[in-house]
CSV table of C-alpha atoms in Angstrom, one decimal:
chain,number,residue,atom,x,y,z
N,187,MET,CA,50.4,-106.2,-122.2
N,188,SER,CA,51.4,-107.3,-125.7
N,189,ASN,CA,52.5,-110.9,-126.3
N,190,LEU,CA,55.9,-111.0,-128.0
N,191,SER,CA,56.4,-114.8,-127.8
N,192,VAL,CA,57.5,-116.6,-130.9
N,193,LYS,CA,57.1,-120.3,-131.6
N,194,ILE,CA,59.3,-122.0,-134.3
N,195,GLY,CA,58.4,-125.7,-134.6
N,196,LYS,CA,58.9,-127.1,-131.1
N,197,LEU,CA,61.0,-124.1,-130.0
N,198,SER,CA,59.5,-121.3,-127.9
N,199,PHE,CA,61.1,-117.9,-127.5
N,200,LYS,CA,59.7,-115.2,-125.2
N,201,ASN,CA,60.3,-112.5,-127.8
N,202,PRO,CA,61.9,-112.3,-131.3
N,203,ILE,CA,65.1,-110.4,-130.3
N,204,THR,CA,68.4,-112.2,-130.4
N,205,VAL,CA,72.0,-111.1,-131.1
N,206,ALA,CA,74.0,-111.8,-134.3
N,207,SER,CA,76.9,-114.2,-134.0
N,208,GLY,CA,80.2,-112.5,-133.7
N,209,THR,CA,78.9,-109.3,-132.2
N,210,PHE,CA,78.2,-110.5,-128.7
N,211,ALA,CA,81.3,-112.7,-128.3
N,212,HIS,CA,80.4,-115.4,-125.8
N,213,ALA,CA,78.5,-112.9,-123.7
N,214,GLU,CA,81.4,-112.5,-121.3
N,215,LYS,CA,80.8,-108.8,-120.8
N,216,TYR,CA,77.1,-109.4,-120.1
N,217,TYR,CA,77.1,-112.1,-117.4
N,218,ALA,CA,76.5,-109.5,-114.7
N,219,LEU,CA,73.8,-107.7,-116.7
N,220,GLU,CA,70.6,-109.0,-115.3
N,221,GLU,CA,68.6,-107.5,-118.1
N,222,VAL,CA,70.3,-109.7,-120.7
N,223,LYS,CA,67.9,-112.4,-119.5
N,224,ARG,CA,65.1,-110.5,-121.3
N,225,LEU,CA,66.5,-111.5,-124.7
N,226,GLY,CA,64.6,-114.0,-126.7
N,227,SER,CA,67.8,-116.0,-127.4
N,228,ILE,CA,71.5,-115.6,-127.9
N,229,ILE,CA,73.6,-116.6,-130.8
N,230,PRO,CA,77.3,-116.7,-129.6
N,231,LYS,CA,80.4,-116.2,-131.7
N,232,THR,CA,80.9,-118.9,-134.4
N,233,VAL,CA,82.7,-122.0,-133.2
N,234,THR,CA,85.1,-124.1,-135.4
N,235,LEU,CA,86.5,-127.6,-134.8
N,236,TYR,CA,89.9,-126.3,-133.9
N,237,ALA,CA,91.1,-122.9,-132.5
N,238,GLN,CA,91.6,-120.1,-135.1
N,239,GLU,CA,93.8,-117.1,-134.6
N,240,GLY,CA,91.9,-115.0,-137.1
N,241,ASN,CA,93.2,-112.5,-139.7
N,242,PRO,CA,96.1,-110.1,-139.4
N,243,PRO,CA,95.4,-106.5,-138.3
N,244,PRO,CA,93.9,-104.1,-139.1
N,245,ARG,CA,90.7,-106.1,-138.8
N,246,ILE,CA,88.1,-103.3,-138.6
N,247,VAL,CA,87.6,-100.0,-140.5
N,248,GLU,CA,84.6,-97.6,-140.2
N,249,THR,CA,82.6,-96.8,-143.4
N,250,PRO,CA,79.8,-94.4,-144.0
N,251,SER,CA,76.8,-95.9,-142.2
N,252,GLY,CA,78.6,-99.1,-141.5
N,253,MET,CA,81.7,-101.0,-140.6
N,254,LEU,CA,84.0,-103.3,-142.5
N,255,ASN,CA,85.5,-106.3,-140.6
N,256,ALA,CA,87.8,-109.1,-141.3
N,257,ILE,CA,88.1,-110.8,-138.0
N,258,GLY,CA,88.6,-114.3,-139.4
N,259,ILE,CA,86.3,-116.3,-137.1
N,260,GLU,CA,88.8,-116.1,-134.2
N,261,ASN,CA,87.7,-118.6,-131.6
N,262,PRO,CA,89.2,-121.1,-129.2
N,263,GLY,CA,87.7,-124.2,-130.9
N,264,VAL,CA,84.8,-126.4,-129.9
N,265,ASP,CA,86.6,-128.2,-127.1
N,266,VAL,CA,87.3,-125.0,-125.2
N,267,PHE,CA,83.8,-123.6,-126.1
N,268,ILE,CA,82.1,-126.6,-124.5
N,269,LYS,CA,84.3,-126.7,-121.4
N,270,GLU,CA,84.7,-123.0,-120.7
N,271,LYS,CA,82.2,-120.9,-122.6
N,272,LEU,CA,79.1,-122.9,-122.7
N,273,PRO,CA,78.6,-123.4,-118.9
N,274,LYS,CA,78.7,-119.7,-118.4
N,275,LEU,CA,76.3,-119.0,-121.3
N,276,LYS,CA,73.8,-121.5,-119.9
N,277,LYS,CA,73.7,-119.6,-116.6
N,278,ILE,CA,72.2,-116.6,-118.4
N,279,GLY,CA,69.1,-118.6,-118.8
N,280,VAL,CA,67.9,-117.9,-122.3
N,281,PRO,CA,67.8,-120.3,-125.4
N,282,LEU,CA,71.2,-120.6,-127.1
N,283,ILE,CA,71.5,-121.0,-130.9
N,284,VAL,CA,75.1,-122.1,-131.4
N,285,SER,CA,76.8,-120.9,-134.6
N,286,ILE,CA,79.2,-123.4,-136.1
N,287,LEU,CA,81.5,-123.4,-139.1
N,288,GLY,CA,83.4,-126.3,-140.6
N,289,HIS,CA,86.1,-126.3,-143.2
N,290,GLY,CA,84.5,-129.1,-145.2
N,291,ASP,CA,81.4,-131.2,-144.5
N,292,ASP,CA,83.3,-133.6,-142.2
N,293,GLN,CA,84.3,-130.8,-139.8
N,294,PHE,CA,80.7,-129.7,-139.5
N,295,LEU,CA,79.7,-133.3,-138.5
N,296,LYS,CA,82.5,-133.6,-136.0
N,297,ILE,CA,81.5,-130.3,-134.3
N,298,ILE,CA,77.9,-131.5,-134.1
N,299,ASP,CA,79.0,-134.8,-132.6
N,300,GLN,CA,80.8,-132.9,-129.9
N,301,ILE,CA,77.9,-130.5,-129.2
N,302,ASN,CA,75.1,-133.1,-129.3
N,303,PRO,CA,75.6,-134.3,-125.6
N,304,TYR,CA,75.0,-130.7,-124.5
N,305,VAL,CA,71.8,-129.8,-126.4
N,306,HIS,CA,68.2,-129.7,-125.1
N,307,THR,CA,65.5,-131.1,-127.3
N,308,GLY,CA,62.5,-129.8,-125.3
N,309,SER,CA,60.2,-127.0,-126.2
N,310,ASN,CA,60.9,-124.4,-123.4
N,311,THR,CA,64.7,-124.6,-123.2
N,312,LYS,CA,67.3,-122.4,-121.6
N,313,ASP,CA,70.0,-124.4,-123.2
N,314,VAL,CA,71.4,-125.2,-126.6
N,315,CYS,CA,68.2,-125.4,-128.6
N,316,ALA,CA,69.4,-125.1,-132.2
N,317,LEU,CA,72.4,-124.8,-134.4
N,318,GLU,CA,73.2,-122.1,-136.9
N,319,LEU,CA,75.4,-123.3,-139.8
N,320,ASN,CA,77.7,-120.5,-140.9
N,321,LEU,CA,77.9,-121.4,-144.6
N,322,SER,CA,80.2,-118.5,-145.5
N,323,CYS,CA,83.0,-121.1,-145.6
N,324,PRO,CA,84.9,-122.3,-148.6
N,325,ASN,CA,83.3,-125.0,-150.7
N,326,LEU,CA,86.3,-127.3,-151.0
N,327,ARG,CA,85.1,-128.6,-154.4
N,328,HIS,CA,84.9,-125.2,-156.0
N,329,LYS,CA,86.3,-121.7,-155.4
N,330,THR,CA,83.1,-120.4,-153.9
N,331,LEU,CA,81.5,-120.3,-150.5
N,332,VAL,CA,79.1,-123.1,-149.6
N,333,ALA,CA,76.4,-120.5,-149.3
N,334,GLN,CA,76.9,-119.5,-152.9
N,335,ASP,CA,76.3,-123.0,-154.3
N,336,ALA,CA,72.7,-124.4,-154.0
N,337,LYS,CA,74.0,-128.0,-154.5
N,338,ALA,CA,76.6,-127.6,-151.8
N,339,ILE,CA,74.0,-126.1,-149.4
N,340,SER,CA,71.7,-129.1,-150.0
N,341,ARG,CA,74.5,-131.7,-149.7
N,342,LEU,CA,75.7,-130.3,-146.4
N,343,ILE,CA,72.3,-129.8,-144.8
N,344,ARG,CA,71.2,-133.3,-145.7
N,345,LYS,CA,74.3,-134.7,-143.9
N,346,VAL,CA,73.9,-132.4,-140.9
N,347,LYS,CA,70.2,-133.2,-140.4
N,348,LYS,CA,71.0,-136.9,-140.0
N,349,ARG,CA,73.5,-136.1,-137.2
N,350,SER,CA,72.1,-133.1,-135.3
N,351,LYS,CA,69.7,-133.6,-132.3
N,352,VAL,CA,68.3,-130.1,-132.6
N,353,PRO,CA,66.9,-127.8,-135.3
N,354,ILE,CA,69.2,-126.4,-137.9
N,355,PHE,CA,69.3,-122.8,-139.3
N,356,ALA,CA,71.4,-122.2,-142.4
N,357,LYS,CA,73.1,-118.8,-142.4
N,358,LEU,CA,73.3,-117.6,-146.0
N,359,THR,CA,75.3,-115.0,-147.8
N,360,PRO,CA,73.9,-111.9,-149.6
N,361,ASN,CA,76.8,-112.3,-152.1
N,362,VAL,CA,74.7,-114.1,-154.7
N,363,THR,CA,72.8,-113.1,-157.8
N,364,ASP,CA,69.5,-114.5,-156.4
N,365,ILE,CA,68.9,-115.6,-152.8
N,366,ARG,CA,65.8,-117.6,-153.7
N,367,PRO,CA,67.5,-120.7,-155.1
N,368,MET,CA,69.7,-120.8,-152.0
N,369,VAL,CA,66.8,-120.6,-149.4
N,370,ARG,CA,64.9,-123.1,-151.5
N,371,ALA,CA,67.8,-125.5,-151.5
N,372,ALA,CA,68.1,-125.2,-147.7
N,373,GLU,CA,64.4,-125.9,-147.2
N,374,ASP,CA,64.3,-128.8,-149.6
N,375,ALA,CA,67.3,-130.4,-147.8
N,376,GLY,CA,65.5,-130.3,-144.5
N,377,ALA,CA,66.7,-127.1,-142.8
N,378,ASP,CA,64.4,-125.9,-140.0
N,379,GLY,CA,65.1,-122.3,-140.9
N,380,VAL,CA,67.5,-119.8,-142.5
N,381,SER,CA,69.4,-116.8,-141.2
N,382,LEU,CA,69.6,-113.8,-143.5
N,383,ILE,CA,71.9,-112.0,-144.2
N,384,ASN,CA,75.6,-112.3,-143.5
N,385,THR,CA,77.9,-109.4,-144.4
N,386,LEU,CA,78.4,-108.1,-147.9
N,387,THR,CA,82.0,-108.5,-149.3
N,388,ALA,CA,83.6,-105.1,-149.6
N,389,MET,CA,86.9,-103.2,-149.6
N,390,VAL,CA,88.3,-99.9,-148.4
N,391,ILE,CA,91.6,-98.6,-149.9
N,392,ASP,CA,94.1,-96.4,-148.1
N,393,VAL,CA,94.9,-94.0,-150.9
N,394,GLU,CA,98.1,-92.7,-149.4
N,395,LYS,CA,99.6,-96.1,-149.1
N,396,ARG,CA,97.6,-97.6,-152.0
N,397,THR,CA,96.9,-100.7,-150.0
N,398,SER,CA,93.8,-102.2,-148.5
N,399,ALA,CA,92.8,-100.7,-145.2
N,400,LEU,CA,92.3,-104.2,-143.9
N,401,GLY,CA,95.1,-106.8,-143.2
N,402,ASN,CA,93.0,-109.4,-145.0
N,403,PHE,CA,92.5,-107.2,-148.1
N,404,THR,CA,88.7,-107.6,-148.2
N,405,GLY,CA,86.1,-107.8,-145.4
N,406,GLY,CA,82.5,-108.0,-144.6
N,407,LEU,CA,80.3,-104.8,-144.6
N,408,SER,CA,77.7,-104.6,-141.9
N,409,GLY,CA,75.6,-101.8,-140.3
N,410,PRO,CA,72.8,-99.6,-141.4
N,411,ALA,CA,74.2,-99.4,-145.0
N,412,ILE,CA,73.2,-103.0,-145.7
N,413,ARG,CA,69.8,-102.9,-144.0
N,414,PRO,CA,67.7,-102.2,-147.2
N,415,VAL,CA,69.4,-105.1,-148.9
N,416,ALA,CA,68.8,-107.4,-146.0
N,417,VAL,CA,65.1,-106.4,-145.7
N,418,HIS,CA,64.6,-107.1,-149.4
N,419,MET,CA,66.3,-110.5,-149.2
N,420,VAL,CA,64.3,-111.5,-146.1
N,421,HIS,CA,61.1,-110.7,-147.9
N,422,GLN,CA,62.2,-112.6,-151.0
N,423,ALA,CA,62.9,-115.6,-148.7
N,424,TYR,CA,59.6,-115.3,-146.9
N,425,LYS,CA,57.7,-115.4,-150.2
N,426,THR,CA,59.8,-118.3,-151.4
N,427,VAL,CA,59.9,-120.8,-148.5
N,428,LYS,CA,57.8,-121.7,-145.5
N,429,ILE,CA,60.6,-122.3,-143.0
N,430,PRO,CA,61.3,-119.6,-140.4
N,431,ILE,CA,63.8,-116.8,-140.9
N,432,ILE,CA,66.3,-115.2,-138.5
N,433,ALA,CA,66.9,-111.8,-139.9
N,434,SER,CA,70.0,-109.6,-139.4
N,435,GLY,CA,71.6,-106.7,-141.2
N,436,GLY,CA,71.9,-103.2,-139.8
N,437,VAL,CA,69.3,-103.3,-137.0
N,438,MET,CA,69.9,-100.2,-134.9
N,439,THR,CA,66.4,-99.4,-133.6
N,440,ALA,CA,63.0,-100.9,-133.0
N,441,GLN,CA,61.8,-99.5,-136.3
N,442,ASP,CA,64.6,-101.4,-138.1
N,443,ALA,CA,63.6,-104.7,-136.4
N,444,LEU,CA,60.0,-104.1,-137.2
N,445,GLN,CA,60.8,-103.8,-140.9
N,446,PHE,CA,62.2,-107.3,-140.8
N,447,ILE,CA,59.3,-108.8,-138.9
N,448,ILE,CA,56.8,-107.2,-141.3
N,449,ALA,CA,58.9,-108.5,-144.2
N,450,GLY,CA,58.6,-112.0,-142.8
N,451,ALA,CA,61.3,-112.7,-140.1
N,452,SER,CA,60.4,-114.7,-137.1
N,453,LEU,CA,63.5,-113.7,-135.1
N,454,VAL,CA,65.6,-110.6,-135.5
N,455,ALA,CA,69.3,-110.4,-134.6
N,456,VAL,CA,71.0,-107.2,-133.5
N,457,GLY,CA,74.6,-107.1,-134.6
N,458,THR,CA,76.8,-104.1,-135.3
N,459,ALA,CA,74.8,-101.9,-133.0
N,460,ASN,CA,76.2,-103.9,-130.0
N,461,PHE,CA,79.6,-102.4,-130.6
N,462,ILE,CA,78.1,-98.9,-130.3
N,463,ASN,CA,75.6,-99.6,-127.5
N,464,PRO,CA,75.8,-102.8,-125.5
N,465,ARG,CA,72.1,-102.2,-124.5
N,466,ALA,CA,71.0,-102.0,-128.2
N,467,PRO,CA,69.1,-105.4,-128.2
N,468,LEU,CA,67.2,-104.4,-125.1
N,469,ASP,CA,66.4,-100.9,-126.5
N,470,VAL,CA,65.1,-102.5,-129.6
N,471,LEU,CA,62.9,-104.9,-127.5
N,472,ASP,CA,61.6,-101.9,-125.5
N,473,GLY,CA,60.8,-100.0,-128.7
N,474,ILE,CA,58.8,-102.9,-130.2
N,475,GLU,CA,56.7,-103.1,-127.0
N,476,VAL,CA,56.0,-99.4,-127.2
N,477,TYR,CA,55.1,-99.7,-130.9
N,478,MET,CA,52.7,-102.6,-130.3
N,479,LYS,CA,51.0,-100.7,-127.4
N,480,ARG,CA,50.6,-97.6,-129.5
N,481,HIS,CA,49.1,-99.5,-132.4
N,482,LYS,CA,47.0,-101.7,-130.1
N,483,ILE,CA,48.7,-104.9,-131.4
N,484,LYS,CA,48.1,-107.8,-129.0
N,485,THR,CA,50.6,-110.4,-130.4
N,486,ILE,CA,53.7,-110.3,-132.5
N,487,LYS,CA,52.1,-112.7,-134.9
N,488,GLU,CA,49.9,-109.9,-136.1
N,489,LEU,CA,53.0,-108.2,-137.5
N,490,HIS,CA,54.8,-111.2,-138.9
N,491,GLY,CA,54.8,-111.1,-142.7
N,492,SER,CA,52.1,-108.4,-142.7
N,493,LEU,CA,53.7,-106.3,-145.5
N,494,LYS,CA,51.0,-104.8,-147.7
N,495,GLN,CA,51.4,-104.8,-151.5
N,496,GLY,CA,51.0,-101.5,-153.4
């Protein structure tokens, strides 16, 4: 049988398949699904310091080969997450990479202070083993996202690294001219890894009403339409930095996930596909196993970053 295990620093994952934050909620619908324990890890819905109601409806609109969403990081806040959501997530028995978002550096640090008592710093954990910083939040010093400003990325990560007890992954936006300075800034500041990519900013117009189809005017494009962009950015990042990459962006099948692994990703997150098929991450995992058996590949390491030039 092929070995799909992945090691990132001191962290060990039984396979590279995880779920993208915001597409699996807090796994409430999956507690009874025994097979969910087969996942390499879970990234729950992003948590903020205080509860957020989210954006006004409509929040979702279908697009060709994709979906536009403007949920607005609706969540109950870190207190409720710790008291009500986290205990149930732990019972699933797979490593948890908790996604957090702060409106300003101080909020990130406050969230981390509250989560720190519940993390696990060992190698084979079935607990909170890492944090994913959702940097698609406003940079309060400028009218940009933190993820669009290399200096802001560096400043925040340096602060967070001094406070967090577990590894940090910086989730970056594709809405930049060049992703390479952003991943380099994350690595230089001490990030343990990066997550690529978040959604692409986009818009759909209702031509009859001449208004946006979304209540928030613009939204984030996800699904198969963005996959080639994501694969390219993951490969750019892989060639630029040495830290591990969690890839996401339009993964629907095992072939899609394999593209990311060959491009250089250590872990692959299934996102929008979860809305169509709740078993999508497991189907992707099964497909990777079939591919490796067919090609007589013994370990997932043989595929990692194996893209041939020319």
